CSV table of C-alpha atoms in Angstrom, one decimal:
chain,number,residue,atom,x,y,z
A,375,MET,CA,-42.9,-9.6,-24.1
A,376,ARG,CA,-44.1,-6.5,-22.2
A,377,GLU,CA,-42.1,-3.3,-22.8
A,378,HIS,CA,-41.2,-1.0,-20.0
A,379,ALA,CA,-40.3,2.5,-21.2
A,380,GLY,CA,-38.7,1.1,-24.4
A,381,VAL,CA,-36.8,-1.7,-22.6
A,382,SER,CA,-38.3,-5.1,-21.9
A,383,ARG,CA,-38.9,-5.9,-18.3
A,384,GLU,CA,-37.0,-9.1,-18.6
A,385,GLU,CA,-34.0,-7.3,-20.0
A,386,LEU,CA,-34.1,-4.8,-17.1
A,387,LYS,CA,-34.2,-7.7,-14.6
A,388,HIS,CA,-31.4,-9.5,-16.3
A,389,SER,CA,-29.2,-6.4,-16.5
A,390,ALA,CA,-29.9,-5.6,-12.8
A,391,ALA,CA,-29.0,-9.2,-11.8
A,392,VAL,CA,-25.8,-9.2,-13.8
A,393,THR,CA,-24.8,-5.8,-12.4
A,394,MET,CA,-25.4,-6.9,-8.9
A,395,ALA,CA,-23.3,-10.0,-9.4
A,396,VAL,CA,-20.5,-8.0,-11.0
A,397,LEU,CA,-20.6,-5.4,-8.2
A,398,LEU,CA,-20.5,-8.2,-5.5
A,399,ALA,CA,-17.5,-9.9,-7.2
A,400,LEU,CA,-15.7,-6.6,-7.6
A,401,GLY,CA,-16.6,-5.5,-4.1
A,402,LEU,CA,-15.2,-8.6,-2.6
A,403,LEU,CA,-12.0,-8.5,-4.7
A,404,ALA,CA,-11.4,-4.8,-3.9
A,405,ALA,CA,-12.3,-5.2,-0.2
A,406,TRP,CA,-9.9,-8.2,0.1
A,407,SER,CA,-7.1,-6.1,-1.3
A,408,VAL,CA,-7.8,-3.3,1.2
A,409,LEU,CA,-8.0,-5.6,4.3
A,410,ILE,CA,-5.0,-5.3,6.6
A,411,PRO,CA,-3.4,-8.8,6.5
A,412,GLY,CA,-3.9,-10.8,9.6
A,413,VAL,CA,-6.0,-8.2,11.5
A,414,ASP,CA,-9.1,-9.4,13.3
A,415,ALA,CA,-11.0,-6.2,13.9
A,416,TRP,CA,-14.4,-4.9,12.8
A,417,GLU,CA,-12.8,-1.6,11.8
A,418,ASN,CA,-10.8,-3.6,9.3
A,419,ILE,CA,-13.9,-4.9,7.6
A,420,VAL,CA,-15.5,-1.4,7.5
A,421,VAL,CA,-12.4,0.2,6.0
A,422,ALA,CA,-12.2,-2.6,3.4
A,423,VAL,CA,-15.8,-2.3,2.2
A,424,ILE,CA,-15.5,1.5,2.0
A,425,GLY,CA,-12.3,1.0,0.0
A,426,SER,CA,-14.1,-1.3,-2.4
A,427,LEU,CA,-16.0,1.8,-3.8
A,428,LYS,CA,-12.9,2.6,-5.9
A,429,LEU,CA,-13.9,-0.2,-8.2
A,430,THR,CA,-17.6,-0.7,-7.6
A,431,GLY,CA,-18.4,3.0,-7.8
A,432,PRO,CA,-17.4,3.5,-11.4
A,433,VAL,CA,-19.1,0.3,-12.4
A,434,ALA,CA,-22.3,1.5,-10.7
A,435,ALA,CA,-22.0,4.8,-12.6
A,436,ALA,CA,-21.5,3.0,-15.9
A,437,PHE,CA,-24.6,0.9,-15.3
A,438,ALA,CA,-26.7,3.9,-14.3
A,439,ALA,CA,-25.5,5.8,-17.4
A,440,TRP,CA,-26.5,2.8,-19.6
A,441,VAL,CA,-30.0,2.7,-18.2
A,442,ALA,CA,-30.3,6.5,-18.5
A,443,VAL,CA,-29.4,6.5,-22.2
A,444,ARG,CA,-32.0,3.9,-23.0
A,445,LYS,CA,-34.6,5.6,-20.8
A,446,ARG,CA,-34.0,9.0,-22.4
A,447,ARG,CA,-34.6,7.6,-25.9
A,448,ALA,CA,-37.7,5.7,-24.8
A,449,LEU,CA,-39.3,8.8,-23.2
A,450,ARG,CA,-38.5,11.2,-26.0
A,451,GLY,CA,-41.5,13.4,-26.8
A,452,ARG,CA,-43.6,12.1,-23.8
A,453,ALA,CA,-44.8,14.1,-20.7
A,454,ILE,CA,-42.7,13.1,-17.7
A,455,THR,CA,-44.1,13.1,-14.1
A,456,ALA,CA,-42.0,13.2,-11.0
A,457,TRP,CA,-42.6,9.5,-10.3
A,458,THR,CA,-41.8,8.5,-13.9
A,459,ALA,CA,-38.6,10.4,-13.8
A,460,LEU,CA,-37.4,9.1,-10.4
A,461,LYS,CA,-38.6,5.5,-10.6
A,462,ALA,CA,-35.7,4.2,-12.7
A,463,PRO,CA,-32.8,5.9,-10.8
A,464,LEU,CA,-34.3,4.8,-7.5
A,465,ALA,CA,-34.4,1.2,-8.7
A,466,ILE,CA,-30.8,1.5,-9.7
A,467,LEU,CA,-30.0,2.7,-6.2
A,468,VAL,CA,-31.7,-0.3,-4.8
A,469,VAL,CA,-29.5,-2.6,-6.9
A,470,VAL,CA,-26.2,-1.0,-6.1
A,471,VAL,CA,-26.9,-0.6,-2.4
A,472,GLY,CA,-28.1,-4.2,-2.3
A,473,SER,CA,-24.8,-5.3,-3.8
A,474,PHE,CA,-22.9,-3.3,-1.2
A,475,SER,CA,-25.0,-4.9,1.6
A,476,ALA,CA,-24.2,-8.4,0.1
A,477,THR,CA,-20.5,-7.6,0.2
A,478,VAL,CA,-20.7,-6.6,3.9
A,479,LEU,CA,-22.6,-9.8,4.7
A,480,VAL,CA,-20.1,-12.1,3.0
A,481,LEU,CA,-17.2,-10.5,4.8
A,482,ALA,CA,-19.2,-10.5,8.1
A,483,VAL,CA,-19.7,-14.3,7.9
A,484,LYS,CA,-15.9,-14.8,8.1
A,485,THR,CA,-15.7,-12.2,10.8
A,486,VAL,CA,-18.4,-13.7,13.0
A,487,LEU,CA,-16.7,-17.1,13.0
A,488,THR,CA,-13.6,-15.6,14.7
A,489,GLU,CA,-13.3,-13.4,17.7
A,490,GLN,CA,-13.0,-9.8,16.5
A,491,ALA,CA,-11.7,-6.7,18.3
A,492,GLY,CA,-13.4,-3.4,18.2
A,493,ARG,CA,-17.0,-2.7,17.0
A,494,LEU,CA,-18.9,-2.5,13.8
A,495,SER,CA,-19.4,1.1,12.7
A,496,LEU,CA,-22.9,1.5,11.3
A,497,ALA,CA,-22.1,5.1,10.4
A,498,GLY,CA,-19.1,3.9,8.3
A,499,LEU,CA,-21.3,1.4,6.4
A,500,GLY,CA,-23.9,4.2,5.9
A,501,MET,CA,-21.2,6.4,4.5
A,502,GLY,CA,-20.2,3.7,2.0
A,503,MET,CA,-23.8,3.3,0.8
A,504,ALA,CA,-24.1,7.1,0.4
A,505,GLY,CA,-20.9,7.2,-1.6
A,506,LEU,CA,-22.1,4.4,-3.9
A,507,ALA,CA,-25.4,6.3,-4.4
A,508,LEU,CA,-23.5,9.4,-5.4
A,509,TYR,CA,-21.6,7.4,-8.1
A,510,SER,CA,-24.9,6.0,-9.4
A,511,VAL,CA,-26.6,9.4,-9.6
A,512,LEU,CA,-23.6,11.0,-11.4
A,513,GLY,CA,-23.7,8.2,-13.9
A,514,TRP,CA,-27.5,8.6,-14.4
A,515,VAL,CA,-27.3,12.4,-15.0
A,516,THR,CA,-24.4,11.9,-17.4
A,517,GLY,CA,-26.2,9.3,-19.3
A,518,TRP,CA,-29.4,11.4,-19.6
A,519,LEU,CA,-27.5,14.5,-20.7
A,520,LEU,CA,-25.3,12.6,-23.2
A,521,PRO,CA,-27.4,9.8,-24.7
A,522,ARG,CA,-24.6,8.2,-26.8
A,523,PRO,CA,-23.4,4.6,-26.9
A,524,ALA,CA,-20.0,5.5,-25.4
A,525,THR,CA,-21.5,7.5,-22.5
A,526,PRO,CA,-21.6,4.5,-20.0
A,527,LEU,CA,-17.8,3.9,-20.5
A,528,LEU,CA,-17.1,7.6,-20.2
A,529,ALA,CA,-19.2,7.9,-17.1
A,530,GLY,CA,-17.4,5.1,-15.4
A,531,LEU,CA,-13.9,6.4,-16.3
A,532,GLY,CA,-14.9,9.9,-15.4
A,533,CYS,CA,-16.1,9.0,-11.9
A,534,TYR,CA,-13.0,6.9,-11.3
A,535,GLY,CA,-10.7,9.8,-12.3
A,536,LEU,CA,-12.7,12.4,-10.3
A,537,PHE,CA,-12.8,10.6,-7.0
A,538,THR,CA,-9.2,9.3,-7.4
A,539,TRP,CA,-8.2,13.0,-7.8
A,540,LEU,CA,-10.2,14.1,-4.8
A,541,ALA,CA,-8.8,11.3,-2.6
A,542,GLY,CA,-5.3,12.2,-3.5
A,543,GLY,CA,-5.7,15.9,-3.4
A,544,SER,CA,-5.3,18.5,-0.7
A,545,THR,CA,-6.3,18.0,2.9
A,546,TRP,CA,-9.8,19.5,2.3
A,547,ALA,CA,-10.5,17.9,-1.0
A,548,ASP,CA,-9.9,14.3,0.1
A,549,ARG,CA,-12.7,14.7,2.7
A,550,LEU,CA,-15.3,15.2,-0.1
A,551,ALA,CA,-14.6,11.7,-1.5
A,552,PRO,CA,-16.2,8.6,0.2
A,553,GLY,CA,-13.3,7.1,2.1
A,554,THR,CA,-11.4,6.8,5.4
A,555,GLY,CA,-8.1,8.3,4.3
A,556,GLU,CA,-4.8,6.5,4.1
A,557,PRO,CA,-2.9,5.1,5.8
A,558,TYR,CA,-5.4,3.7,8.3
A,559,ASP,CA,-4.2,3.0,11.8
A,560,LEU,CA,-6.0,0.6,14.1
A,561,PHE,CA,-5.1,2.6,17.1
A,562,GLN,CA,-7.0,5.7,15.8
A,563,GLY,CA,-10.3,3.8,15.4
A,564,LEU,CA,-13.0,5.2,13.2
A,565,SER,CA,-14.7,8.5,14.0
A,566,GLY,CA,-18.5,8.0,13.9
A,567,ALA,CA,-19.0,11.8,13.9
A,568,ALA,CA,-16.8,12.2,10.8
A,569,PHE,CA,-18.8,9.5,9.1
A,570,LEU,CA,-22.1,11.2,9.9
A,571,ASP,CA,-20.7,14.5,8.4
A,572,GLN,CA,-19.7,12.6,5.3
A,573,ILE,CA,-23.1,11.0,5.0
A,574,LEU,CA,-24.8,14.4,5.3
A,575,TRP,CA,-22.6,15.8,2.5
A,576,LEU,CA,-22.8,12.8,0.2
A,577,LEU,CA,-26.6,12.4,0.6
A,578,GLY,CA,-27.1,16.1,0.2
A,579,ILE,CA,-25.1,16.4,-3.1
A,580,THR,CA,-26.7,13.1,-4.3
A,581,LEU,CA,-30.3,14.4,-3.7
A,582,THR,CA,-29.3,17.8,-5.2
A,583,LEU,CA,-28.2,16.2,-8.4
A,584,LEU,CA,-31.1,13.8,-8.6
A,585,LEU,CA,-33.9,16.3,-7.7
A,586,GLY,CA,-32.3,19.1,-9.7
A,587,TRP,CA,-32.3,16.8,-12.8
A,588,ALA,CA,-35.9,15.7,-12.0
A,589,ALA,CA,-37.0,19.4,-11.7
A,590,ALA,CA,-35.4,20.2,-15.0
A,591,VAL,CA,-37.2,17.3,-16.9
A,592,THR,CA,-40.6,17.6,-15.1
A,593,ARG,CA,-40.6,21.4,-14.6
A,594,GLN,CA,-42.3,21.0,-11.2
A,595,ALA,CA,-41.6,23.7,-8.6
A,596,MET,CA,-42.1,21.3,-5.7
A,597,VAL,CA,-39.3,19.1,-6.9
A,598,LEU,CA,-37.0,22.1,-7.3
A,599,ALA,CA,-37.9,23.2,-3.7
A,600,PHE,CA,-36.7,19.8,-2.4
A,601,ALA,CA,-33.5,20.1,-4.5
A,602,LEU,CA,-32.8,23.5,-2.8
A,603,VAL,CA,-33.3,21.9,0.6
A,604,SER,CA,-30.8,19.2,-0.4
A,605,VAL,CA,-28.3,22.0,-1.3
A,606,LEU,CA,-28.5,23.2,2.3
A,607,ALA,CA,-27.9,19.7,3.7
A,608,ALA,CA,-24.8,19.3,1.4
A,609,GLY,CA,-23.5,22.7,2.4
A,610,THR,CA,-23.9,21.9,6.1
A,611,GLY,CA,-22.0,18.6,5.6
A,612,VAL,CA,-19.1,20.3,3.8
A,613,ALA,CA,-18.9,23.0,6.5
A,614,ARG,CA,-18.7,20.4,9.2
A,615,LEU,CA,-16.2,18.3,7.3
A,616,LEU,CA,-13.8,21.2,6.7
A,617,THR,CA,-14.0,22.6,10.2
A,618,GLU,CA,-13.4,19.4,12.2
A,619,PRO,CA,-10.0,17.8,12.7
A,620,GLN,CA,-9.3,15.2,10.0
A,621,ALA,CA,-7.3,12.7,12.0
A,622,ALA,CA,-8.8,11.0,15.0
A,623,ALA,CA,-6.7,10.8,18.2
A,624,ALA,CA,-5.4,7.4,19.2
A,625,GLN,CA,-7.9,5.6,21.3
A,626,PRO,CA,-7.0,3.9,24.6
A,627,ILE,CA,-7.0,0.2,24.2
A,628,ALA,CA,-6.6,-2.9,26.3
A,629,TYR,CA,-3.5,-4.7,24.9
A,630,SER,CA,-3.4,-8.4,24.1
A,631,CYS,CA,-0.2,-9.7,25.7
A,632,GLN,CA,2.0,-12.7,25.7
A,633,GLU,CA,3.8,-12.8,29.1
A,634,TRP,CA,6.6,-15.4,28.6
A,635,PRO,CA,9.5,-15.6,28.0
A,636,ILE,CA,9.3,-11.8,27.6
A,637,THR,CA,6.2,-9.7,27.6
A,638,VAL,CA,4.9,-8.8,24.1
A,639,CYS,CA,1.8,-6.6,23.8
A,640,VAL,CA,-0.1,-5.7,20.6
A,641,HIS,CA,-3.5,-4.3,19.5
A,642,PRO,CA,-6.2,-6.9,20.2
A,643,GLY,CA,-6.8,-7.1,16.5
A,644,MET,CA,-3.2,-8.3,15.9
A,645,ARG,CA,-3.0,-10.9,18.6
A,646,GLY,CA,-2.4,-13.5,16.0
A,647,GLY,CA,1.1,-12.1,15.6
A,648,LEU,CA,2.1,-12.5,19.2
A,649,THR,CA,3.9,-15.8,18.8
A,650,GLU,CA,6.0,-14.6,15.9
A,651,LEU,CA,6.9,-11.3,17.5
A,652,GLY,CA,7.8,-13.1,20.7
A,653,ALA,CA,10.1,-15.5,19.0
A,654,SER,CA,11.9,-12.7,17.1
A,655,PHE,CA,12.4,-10.3,20.1
A,656,THR,CA,13.2,-13.0,22.7
A,657,LYS,CA,16.3,-13.9,20.7
A,658,ILE,CA,17.3,-10.2,20.6
A,659,ALA,CA,16.5,-9.7,24.3
A,660,SER,CA,18.8,-12.6,25.3
A,661,ARG,CA,21.7,-11.1,23.3
A,662,LEU,CA,21.2,-7.6,24.7
A,663,SER,CA,20.9,-8.9,28.3
A,664,GLY,CA,23.3,-7.1,30.6
A,665,THR,CA,23.7,-4.1,28.2
A,666,PRO,CA,22.1,-0.7,28.6
A,667,ALA,CA,19.7,-1.7,25.9
A,668,ALA,CA,18.4,-4.8,27.8
A,669,PHE,CA,14.6,-5.1,27.7
A,670,THR,CA,11.8,-7.4,29.0
A,671,ARG,CA,8.8,-5.9,27.3
A,672,VAL,CA,7.8,-5.1,23.7
A,673,GLU,CA,4.8,-2.9,23.1
A,674,GLN,CA,3.1,-1.9,19.8
A,675,ARG,CA,2.5,1.8,19.2
A,676,PRO,CA,0.4,3.8,16.7
A,677,LEU,CA,2.1,4.2,13.3
A,678,ASP,CA,2.5,8.0,13.7
A,679,ASP,CA,4.0,7.8,17.2
A,680,ALA,CA,7.7,8.4,17.5
A,681,LEU,CA,9.4,5.2,18.9
A,682,LYS,CA,10.9,6.4,22.2
A,683,GLY,CA,11.8,3.5,24.4
A,684,ALA,CA,11.9,3.5,28.2
A,685,THR,CA,14.2,1.4,30.4
A,686,GLY,CA,13.4,-2.3,29.8
A,687,MET,CA,10.7,-1.6,27.2
A,688,VAL,CA,10.8,-1.5,23.4
A,689,PRO,CA,8.1,0.3,21.4
A,690,ILE,CA,7.5,-1.1,17.9
A,691,HIS,CA,5.4,-0.3,14.8
A,692,VAL,CA,3.4,-3.1,13.2
A,693,ALA,CA,1.4,-2.0,10.2
A,694,ASP,CA,0.0,-5.5,9.4
A,695,LEU,CA,0.7,-9.2,9.8
A,696,ALA,CA,1.9,-9.9,6.3
A,697,ALA,CA,4.8,-12.4,5.9
A,698,GLY,CA,8.0,-11.1,7.5
A,699,PHE,CA,6.2,-8.5,9.7
A,700,ALA,CA,8.1,-9.6,12.9
A,701,ASP,CA,11.5,-9.5,11.1
A,702,GLU,CA,10.7,-6.0,9.9
A,703,ALA,CA,9.8,-4.8,13.4
A,704,ALA,CA,13.0,-6.4,14.8
A,705,TYR,CA,15.1,-4.8,12.0
A,706,GLU,CA,13.6,-1.4,12.8
A,707,PHE,CA,14.5,-1.8,16.5
A,708,VAL,CA,18.0,-3.1,16.0
A,709,GLU,CA,18.8,-0.2,13.7
A,710,THR,CA,18.2,2.2,16.5
A,711,LEU,CA,20.7,0.6,18.9
A,712,ALA,CA,23.8,2.1,17.3
A,713,ALA,CA,24.4,5.2,15.2
A,714,LYS,CA,25.2,4.8,11.5
A,715,CYS,CA,28.9,5.2,10.9
A,716,GLY,CA,28.9,6.4,7.3
A,717,ASP,CA,31.7,5.3,5.1
A,718,THR,CA,34.3,4.9,7.9
A,719,PRO,CA,35.8,1.5,8.6
A,720,ALA,CA,33.8,1.3,11.8
A,721,SER,CA,30.7,0.9,9.7
A,722,GLY,CA,31.8,-2.6,8.6
A,723,TYR,CA,32.4,-3.7,12.2
A,724,ARG,CA,29.0,-2.3,13.2
A,725,GLU,CA,27.3,-4.3,10.4
A,726,ILE,CA,28.9,-7.5,11.8
A,727,VAL,CA,27.3,-7.0,15.2
A,728,MET,CA,24.0,-5.8,13.7
A,729,ALA,CA,23.8,-9.0,11.6
A,730,TRP,CA,24.4,-11.2,14.6
A,731,LEU,CA,21.7,-9.4,16.6
A,732,ARG,CA,19.2,-9.8,13.8
A,733,GLY,CA,20.1,-13.5,13.4
A,734,GLU,CA,21.5,-13.0,9.9
A,735,PRO,CA,24.8,-14.4,8.4
A,736,LEU,CA,27.7,-12.3,9.3
A,737,PRO,CA,28.8,-10.0,6.3
A,738,GLY,CA,32.3,-10.2,5.1
A,739,GLY,CA,32.5,-6.6,4.0
A,740,PRO,CA,34.6,-5.0,1.3
A,741,MET,CA,37.8,-4.6,3.4
A,742,PRO,CA,40.1,-7.5,4.4
A,743,GLU,CA,40.0,-6.4,8.1
A,744,HIS,CA,36.2,-6.7,8.0
A,745,GLN,CA,36.4,-10.2,6.5
A,746,TYR,CA,38.9,-11.2,9.2
A,747,ALA,CA,36.7,-9.6,11.9
A,748,ALA,CA,33.6,-11.6,10.7
A,749,ALA,CA,35.6,-14.8,10.7
A,750,TRP,CA,37.0,-14.1,14.2
A,751,PHE,CA,33.5,-13.2,15.5
A,752,SER,CA,31.9,-16.3,13.9
A,753,GLY,CA,34.4,-18.4,15.8
A,754,LEU,CA,33.0,-17.3,19.2
A,755,THR,CA,30.3,-19.2,20.9
A,756,GLU,CA,27.0,-17.6,21.5
A,757,HIS,CA,27.8,-17.1,25.2
A,758,GLN,CA,31.2,-15.5,24.3
A,759,ARG,CA,29.5,-13.1,21.9
A,760,ARG,CA,27.1,-11.9,24.5
A,761,ASP,CA,30.0,-11.3,27.0
A,762,TRP,CA,31.8,-9.5,24.2
A,763,LEU,CA,28.8,-7.2,23.6
A,764,ARG,CA,28.4,-6.4,27.3
A,765,MET,CA,32.0,-5.2,27.5
A,766,PHE,CA,32.1,-3.3,24.3
A,767,TYR,CA,28.5,-2.0,24.0
A,768,THR,CA,29.5,1.6,24.4
A,769,ASP,CA,32.0,1.3,21.5
A,770,PHE,CA,29.5,-0.4,19.4
A,771,GLN,CA,26.9,2.3,20.1
A,772,SER,CA,29.2,5.2,19.3
A,773,CYS,CA,31.0,3.8,16.2
A,774,GLY,CA,34.1,3.1,18.2
A,775,LEU,CA,34.6,-0.5,17.1
A,776,SER,CA,37.9,-1.3,15.4
A,777,ALA,CA,40.2,-4.2,14.6
A,778,ARG,CA,41.3,-4.3,18.2
A,779,HIS,CA,37.9,-5.5,19.3
A,780,PHE,CA,38.0,-8.4,16.9
A,781,GLY,CA,41.3,-10.2,17.8
A,782,GLY,CA,43.5,-7.4,16.8
A,783,GLY,CA,42.9,-7.8,13.0
A,784,GLN,CA,45.1,-9.5,10.5
A,785,ALA,CA,48.2,-7.8,11.8
A,786,ALA,CA,47.9,-9.5,15.1
A,787,SER,CA,47.8,-12.9,13.5
A,788,ARG,CA,50.9,-12.2,11.4
A,789,HIS,CA,53.2,-10.4,13.7
A,790,SER,CA,54.9,-11.5,16.9
A,791,PRO,CA,53.4,-10.7,20.3
A,792,ALA,CA,56.2,-8.2,20.9
A,793,THR,CA,55.3,-6.0,18.0
A,794,SER,CA,51.6,-6.2,17.7
A,795,GLN,CA,49.1,-5.1,20.3
A,796,ALA,CA,45.5,-6.6,20.4
A,797,TYR,CA,42.7,-5.3,22.6
A,798,PRO,CA,43.8,-6.3,26.1
A,799,VAL,CA,40.3,-7.4,27.4
A,800,TYR,CA,38.1,-10.1,26.0
A,801,PRO,CA,35.4,-12.4,27.3
A,802,THR,CA,35.8,-16.0,28.3
A,803,SER,CA,33.4,-18.9,28.1
A,804,THR,CA,32.8,-18.5,31.8
A,805,GLY,CA,31.7,-14.9,31.5
A,806,GLU,CA,34.8,-13.6,33.5
A,807,THR,CA,37.3,-11.1,32.3
A,808,SER,CA,40.7,-12.6,31.7
A,809,PRO,CA,44.0,-10.9,32.3
A,810,PRO,CA,45.4,-8.9,29.3
A,811,GLN,CA,46.6,-11.1,26.5
A,812,TRP,CA,48.5,-10.0,23.3
A,813,GLY,CA,48.7,-10.9,19.7
A,814,SER,CA,47.5,-14.2,18.4
A,815,GLU,CA,46.5,-15.4,21.8
A,816,MET,CA,43.3,-13.3,21.3
A,817,SER,CA,42.2,-16.0,18.8
A,818,PRO,CA,39.0,-17.8,20.0
A,819,ARG,CA,40.8,-21.1,19.7
A,820,ASN,CA,43.1,-20.2,22.6
A,821,TRP,CA,40.2,-19.5,25.0
A,822,GLN,CA,39.7,-21.8,27.9
């Protein structure tokens, strides 16, 4: 069997094939975990494959270190030319970049079969390839400098720790790691200019390390000159990254909307959630009809925008379309309808109304009067509850609810009409206001 620098050619081919398969499997696994659930947008694919570098990068570094250790031992005592030095690391780059491309193609097959919003960012994919190249070169240089059996493992763990620290560091340090930043918001899109700056930095530092190592082992001035040029490219990239704003401004988009029974509008990449959002908010809209909080339109907003509603319109945040996303958005909106009442008795009455608006079972509460109020409110028909909310919405909003609003409480059911006063206004099944009634006559079973 023919030997290639101390390693059989068949062994190198087998190792490269296994590494590519492992990188592809890890890349798909990691990308799948980064994908925003339910989102059909090209930007989602780009962010996912870039995010996969957290796993594939250290594996690429370990593979490069393993090859470098064996290459160093095989070339010991021999004269090394520039091509001899660079041939092996360049072959490794072909393997890891090929695995990255395969990951993109697999995810793109699914994407092409469905209608996707946005556009594919080639600059983003280029940045991912440049980041993977940096991992590989770091592993190669580490393996050459420390030709020990444990070096591949240490190279992989070291790269993982280094880039994890950079990504979670200060606002300037996280720009040096290959990534998009977290959390990612579909409304912001992906900045092609920022990706190009990252490519310049990543390729610059990668070539600096690779050519600097090659100049050291070959002692060729020309290689060193190219390494110095790479330093300038890396410095230019860093300067541009640190001087430009990190977060991209929200991009104007054409909403995807469902027009009936109420209008619900979301980012085009999340149009798959329209039906579920419409069902959740239509029920709430029907119960708030006739109150100051009545609305006919629900509109998704960027995650970092404050939710400030306008007359008839409800802004919402939807981070993804994972199970329960519509209920979470509805819960967030309902909680803004009335101020929290702290530990006062009014808090228990507020929770009864909140639970009804959210479509949840009415809570009994820790106090007997809250349990009686929940039982009284559950005895009303849906139409009567809506009439009740229209009349007492101001009290509900300002923590002004009390036992008087719920049939007068237990005292009204035990005492005679002459000694116990219930709230003198209540809704009827016809939606009209009845004359003042007192005591136990406030019970729903006495309504006509």
